[in-house]
Amino acid sequence: MARRTPIAIVMLTALTPLGASAQEGARDALQARDDRIEELERKVELLADELSRVRTEMVVPADPELASLYGFGPAASKIYGRDRGLSIGGYGELNYTNFVGNADAGRDSFPGDTFSDEKLDRADALRLVLYLGYKFTDRILFNSEIEFEHGLIGEGTDTAESGEVAVEFATLDFLFNDHVNARAGLMLLPMGFLNEVHEPPFYLGVHRPETERRIIPATWREMGAGVFGHLGEEIEYRAYTVTGFNAAGFSSSGIRGGRQSGNRSLAEDLAFVTRIDWTPEPGLLLGGSVYTGKSGQGQTSSLTGVDVDLPDSRLTLGELHAQWRSGRFQTRGVFSWSHLANAGALNEALGNVPGVDAPIADEMLGGYVELGYDLWDLFFEGDSKSLVPWARVEYVDTQHDVPSGFVSDRNKAFWLYAAGVDFKPTPNVVLKLEYRNFDPRRGEIPDELSLGMGFAF
């Protein structure tokens, strides 16, 4: 027994370090396992965050800088900056108008939109617009504009209960290359400055120029298809075939009532419109556009008491435009004219009586020039704000030449002198002040003092 005791002591002494080492190894293994689990959990959390970010960017990506592309306004162009998925943008404008001059002039002679014959000042939630786009692939995308007007929708026509919800455009674009691309759907016609780019921060004044409402009937859209792109670095073009006007809606005030706007549009008569813009140097834009198409749409009128086929009445509308921006200075101008074939026969078919009724004109014309100068940088530096006083001179005549036997309504020919100030506390928000003085060839039209606010995003 005495011999076994030293042996046992020796074996116990030898095994004790081995047991301690085994325990330490087990603890190390457990710690390594815990470290791996913690690392895996961290990676899973990072992957979850990244997946959430990717999903969010696919649905509502971060906004790119607003810039006008392919004929659309800056906010409507956001979809082109996306890699894939949904784009949401929009704009809004609200205004107040006070009639301050020629207060005795009848509202029925006023060239703007009216609710009634009463000479009452107006405050209007004029527009709230949403742009919705979706990029299916790098080359196929959808873009649209949905507009809400006058704050609400109701059945009234002469009160503030009336309003409108309208699809201003809805197109599919097929992008092939920089030179040739295709577009189809409900199209904005590429004429003037404001029919395509009509977001309030990007034009001067509370009200749109009358030339681009009465001669070019903005906002003007029709069903159609066409191509667009660039020819070299300096020339941009658009060319579309679209549904033509409905001549039954023409009047002495112009062609605005003949727009079909994609609302079960008659398509017996189609039209063609094309636009070319030339940018010979940064800040300078020169261009023009032409529209031509028949407008009878194969209809029959019974307004005279007997059935009469509406004549073909081809409408040709053209415009020239120019814009120059240099430092604080900006100026732009538009001149537009139109010719309506068979205007005499159209007036007869629609029941307009020579010497009694103001006729639909053979020819209309209008134009304006405006100047603006940003004063903000004169007082402050390194700031994105702007303060632009501006002035505009405009002439509009929707009765420039009328069919034989008719007498033109000279109240619908007027000079318009406008001036105001646009203040932008940030580039996509604007506060506006405007005074408009109407000088018609006959009669009187009230002057206006207007306040407005607008935004785009």
GROMACS .gro file of N, CA and C in nm, residues 365-440:
model
  228
  365LEU      N    1  -5.379   8.521  -8.344
  365LEU     CA    2  -5.236   8.539  -8.318
  365LEU      C    3  -5.216   8.594  -8.178
  366GLY      N    4  -5.097   8.576  -8.126
  366GLY     CA    5  -5.064   8.626  -7.995
  366GLY      C    6  -4.915   8.613  -7.971
  367GLY      N    7  -4.865   8.689  -7.877
  367GLY     CA    8  -4.724   8.681  -7.845
  367GLY      C    9  -4.693   8.761  -7.720
  368TYR      N   10  -4.579   8.730  -7.659
  368TYR     CA   11  -4.535   8.805  -7.542
  368TYR      C   12  -4.384   8.802  -7.532
  369VAL      N   13  -4.334   8.902  -7.459
  369VAL     CA   14  -4.193   8.909  -7.422
  369VAL      C   15  -4.188   8.943  -7.274
  370GLU      N   16  -4.104   8.874  -7.198
  370GLU     CA   17  -4.091   8.903  -7.056
  370GLU      C   18  -3.944   8.911  -7.016
  371LEU      N   19  -3.917   8.991  -6.913
  371LEU     CA   20  -3.781   9.012  -6.862
  371LEU      C   21  -3.783   8.997  -6.711
  372GLY      N   22  -3.679   8.936  -6.656
  372GLY     CA   23  -3.666   8.924  -6.512
  372GLY      C   24  -3.522   8.939  -6.470
  373TYR      N   25  -3.500   8.986  -6.346
  373TYR     CA   26  -3.364   9.005  -6.296
  373TYR      C   27  -3.361   8.968  -6.149
  374ASP      N   28  -3.270   8.879  -6.112
  374ASP     CA   29  -3.260   8.829  -5.975
  374ASP      C   30  -3.178   8.927  -5.891
  375LEU      N   31  -3.242   8.988  -5.791
  375LEU     CA   32  -3.175   9.086  -5.706
  375LEU      C   33  -3.113   9.026  -5.581
  376TRP      N   34  -3.145   8.901  -5.550
  376TRP     CA   35  -3.104   8.846  -5.421
  376TRP      C   36  -2.952   8.845  -5.404
  377ASP      N   37  -2.880   8.804  -5.508
  377ASP     CA   38  -2.734   8.795  -5.499
  377ASP      C   39  -2.667   8.931  -5.483
  378LEU      N   40  -2.740   9.040  -5.509
  378LEU     CA   41  -2.683   9.172  -5.489
  378LEU      C   42  -2.668   9.204  -5.341
  379PHE      N   43  -2.749   9.137  -5.258
  379PHE     CA   44  -2.749   9.166  -5.115
  379PHE      C   45  -2.696   9.051  -5.030
  380PHE      N   46  -2.707   8.929  -5.083
  380PHE     CA   47  -2.664   8.812  -5.006
  380PHE      C   48  -2.582   8.720  -5.097
  381GLU      N   49  -2.486   8.650  -5.037
  381GLU     CA   50  -2.401   8.561  -5.115
  381GLU      C   51  -2.413   8.418  -5.061
  382GLY      N   52  -2.384   8.321  -5.148
  382GLY     CA   53  -2.384   8.182  -5.107
  382GLY      C   54  -2.518   8.132  -5.061
  383ASP      N   55  -2.624   8.176  -5.124
  383ASP     CA   56  -2.758   8.139  -5.083
  383ASP      C   57  -2.837   8.092  -5.204
  384SER      N   58  -2.928   7.995  -5.184
  384SER     CA   59  -3.007   7.942  -5.295
  384SER      C   60  -3.137   8.018  -5.316
  385LYS      N   61  -3.159   8.124  -5.239
  385LYS     CA   62  -3.282   8.203  -5.254
  385LYS      C   63  -3.273   8.289  -5.380
  386SER      N   64  -3.391   8.337  -5.427
  386SER     CA   65  -3.393   8.432  -5.539
  386SER      C   66  -3.508   8.529  -5.520
  387LEU      N   67  -3.490   8.649  -5.571
  387LEU     CA   68  -3.591   8.754  -5.568
  387LEU      C   69  -3.591   8.820  -5.705
  388VAL      N   70  -3.693   8.789  -5.786
  388VAL     CA   71  -3.693   8.828  -5.927
  388VAL      C   72  -3.810   8.922  -5.956
  389PRO      N   73  -3.786   9.052  -5.966
  389PRO     CA   74  -3.887   9.140  -6.025
  389PRO      C   75  -3.888   9.119  -6.176
  390TRP      N   76  -4.006   9.128  -6.236
  390TRP     CA   77  -4.018   9.097  -6.378
  390TRP      C   78  -4.129   9.182  -6.440
  391ALA      N   79  -4.128   9.184  -6.573
  391ALA     CA   80  -4.232   9.255  -6.649
  391ALA      C   81  -4.258   9.179  -6.779
  392ARG      N   82  -4.384   9.186  -6.826
  392ARG     CA   83  -4.424   9.116  -6.948
  392ARG      C   84  -4.518   9.204  -7.029
  393VAL      N   85  -4.496   9.208  -7.159
  393VAL     CA   86  -4.587   9.274  -7.253
  393VAL      C   87  -4.641   9.168  -7.346
  394GLU      N   88  -4.775   9.170  -7.366
  394GLU     CA   89  -4.839   9.062  -7.441
  394GLU      C   90  -4.951   9.117  -7.528
  395TYR      N   91  -4.969   9.056  -7.644
  395TYR     CA   92  -5.083   9.089  -7.731
  395TYR      C   93  -5.152   8.960  -7.772
  396VAL      N   94  -5.284   8.958  -7.760
  396VAL     CA   95  -5.364   8.840  -7.795
  396VAL      C   96  -5.484   8.885  -7.879
  397ASP      N   97  -5.510   8.813  -7.987
  397ASP     CA   98  -5.625   8.844  -8.072
  397ASP      C   99  -5.682   8.713  -8.126
  398THR      N  100  -5.793   8.669  -8.066
  398THR     CA  101  -5.858   8.546  -8.114
  398THR      C  102  -5.956   8.573  -8.227
  399GLN      N  103  -5.962   8.700  -8.272
  399GLN     CA  104  -6.049   8.739  -8.384
  399GLN      C  105  -5.968   8.818  -8.486
  400HIS      N  106  -5.846   8.776  -8.510
  400HIS     CA  107  -5.756   8.853  -8.595
  400HIS      C  108  -5.810   8.866  -8.738
  401ASP      N  109  -5.864   8.758  -8.792
  401ASP     CA  110  -5.928   8.762  -8.924
  401ASP      C  111  -6.049   8.669  -8.919
  402VAL      N  112  -6.163   8.718  -8.965
  402VAL     CA  113  -6.287   8.640  -8.955
  402VAL      C  114  -6.345   8.617  -9.094
  403PRO      N  115  -6.433   8.517  -9.111
  403PRO     CA  116  -6.491   8.488  -9.243
  403PRO      C  117  -6.572   8.605  -9.297
  404SER      N  118  -6.584   8.610  -9.427
  404SER     CA  119  -6.660   8.716  -9.495
  404SER      C  120  -6.803   8.721  -9.443
  405GLY      N  121  -6.851   8.843  -9.416
  405GLY     CA  122  -6.986   8.864  -9.367
  405GLY      C  123  -6.995   8.876  -9.217
  406PHE      N  124  -6.894   8.828  -9.145
  406PHE     CA  125  -6.893   8.837  -8.999
  406PHE      C  126  -6.815   8.960  -8.955
  407VAL      N  127  -6.846   9.008  -8.835
  407VAL     CA  128  -6.775   9.120  -8.774
  407VAL      C  129  -6.698   9.067  -8.653
  408SER      N  130  -6.571   9.097  -8.645
  408SER     CA  131  -6.489   9.046  -8.535
  408SER      C  132  -6.523   9.115  -8.403
  409ASP      N  133  -6.511   9.042  -8.295
  409ASP     CA  134  -6.534   9.096  -8.161
  409ASP      C  135  -6.401   9.153  -8.111
  410ARG      N  136  -6.387   9.284  -8.113
  410ARG     CA  137  -6.259   9.347  -8.080
  410ARG      C  138  -6.232   9.347  -7.930
  411ASN      N  139  -6.332   9.310  -7.848
  411ASN     CA  140  -6.303   9.293  -7.707
  411ASN      C  141  -6.210   9.174  -7.683
  412LYS      N  142  -6.205   9.084  -7.780
  412LYS     CA  143  -6.119   8.966  -7.769
  412LYS      C  144  -5.983   8.988  -7.833
  413ALA      N  145  -5.953   9.114  -7.862
  413ALA     CA  146  -5.818   9.155  -7.903
  413ALA      C  147  -5.769   9.255  -7.800
  414PHE      N  148  -5.662   9.222  -7.730
  414PHE     CA  149  -5.620   9.310  -7.621
  414PHE      C  150  -5.469   9.305  -7.602
  415TRP      N  151  -5.416   9.417  -7.554
  415TRP     CA  152  -5.282   9.423  -7.499
  415TRP      C  153  -5.290   9.390  -7.351
  416LEU      N  154  -5.187   9.326  -7.301
  416LEU     CA  155  -5.183   9.292  -7.159
  416LEU      C  156  -5.044   9.330  -7.105
  417TYR      N  157  -5.044   9.418  -7.005
  417TYR     CA  158  -4.921   9.462  -6.942
  417TYR      C  159  -4.917   9.405  -6.800
  418ALA      N  160  -4.816   9.324  -6.773
  418ALA     CA  161  -4.807   9.257  -6.644
  418ALA      C  162  -4.671   9.281  -6.582
  419ALA      N  163  -4.669   9.289  -6.449
  419ALA     CA  164  -4.544   9.303  -6.375
  419ALA      C  165  -4.562   9.239  -6.238
  420GLY      N  166  -4.450   9.197  -6.179
  420GLY     CA  167  -4.462   9.134  -6.049
  420GLY      C  168  -4.327   9.100  -5.990
  421VAL      N  169  -4.332   9.025  -5.880
  421VAL     CA  170  -4.212   8.979  -5.810
  421VAL      C  171  -4.232   8.834  -5.772
  422ASP      N  172  -4.131   8.752  -5.800
  422ASP     CA  173  -4.128   8.612  -5.757
  422ASP      C  174  -4.017   8.595  -5.655
  423PHE      N  175  -4.052   8.542  -5.537
  423PHE     CA  176  -3.952   8.516  -5.433
  423PHE      C  177  -3.946   8.366  -5.405
  424LYS      N  178  -3.824   8.309  -5.414
  424LYS     CA  179  -3.804   8.168  -5.385
  424LYS      C  180  -3.717   8.154  -5.259
  425PRO      N  181  -3.776   8.114  -5.146
  425PRO     CA  182  -3.695   8.089  -5.027
  425PRO      C  183  -3.608   7.964  -5.041
  426THR      N  184  -3.650   7.877  -5.133
  426THR     CA  185  -3.574   7.759  -5.174
  426THR      C  186  -3.612   7.732  -5.318
  427PRO      N  187  -3.527   7.667  -5.398
  427PRO     CA  188  -3.552   7.663  -5.543
  427PRO      C  189  -3.686   7.606  -5.586
  428ASN      N  190  -3.749   7.518  -5.507
  428ASN     CA  191  -3.874   7.456  -5.551
  428ASN      C  192  -3.998   7.510  -5.483
  429VAL      N  193  -3.985   7.624  -5.414
  429VAL     CA  194  -4.098   7.691  -5.349
  429VAL      C  195  -4.096   7.837  -5.391
  430VAL      N  196  -4.214   7.891  -5.428
  430VAL     CA  197  -4.218   8.029  -5.477
  430VAL      C  198  -4.339   8.102  -5.419
  431LEU      N  199  -4.320   8.228  -5.387
  431LEU     CA  200  -4.425   8.321  -5.347
  431LEU      C  201  -4.430   8.430  -5.453
  432LYS      N  202  -4.552   8.466  -5.499
  432LYS     CA  203  -4.564   8.553  -5.615
  432LYS      C  204  -4.659   8.670  -5.591
  433LEU      N  205  -4.626   8.781  -5.653
  433LEU     CA  206  -4.711   8.900  -5.658
  433LEU      C  207  -4.717   8.946  -5.803
  434GLU      N  208  -4.838   8.976  -5.853
  434GLU     CA  209  -4.853   9.013  -5.994
  434GLU      C  210  -4.965   9.115  -6.012
  435TYR      N  211  -4.940   9.211  -6.099
  435TYR     CA  212  -5.045   9.304  -6.143
  435TYR      C  213  -5.061   9.290  -6.293
  436ARG      N  214  -5.187   9.274  -6.339
  436ARG     CA  215  -5.215   9.262  -6.482
  436ARG      C  216  -5.312   9.372  -6.525
  437ASN      N  217  -5.273   9.446  -6.628
  437ASN     CA  218  -5.355   9.553  -6.684
  437ASN      C  219  -5.396   9.514  -6.826
  438PHE      N  220  -5.527   9.496  -6.848
  438PHE     CA  221  -5.581   9.460  -6.979
  438PHE      C  222  -5.623   9.586  -7.054
  439ASP      N  223  -5.584   9.593  -7.180
  439ASP     CA  224  -5.619   9.707  -7.265
  439ASP      C  225  -5.682   9.654  -7.394
  440PRO      N  226  -5.814   9.626  -7.394
  440PRO     CA  227  -5.879   9.570  -7.513
  440PRO      C  228  -5.901   9.675  -7.621
   0.00000   0.00000   0.00000
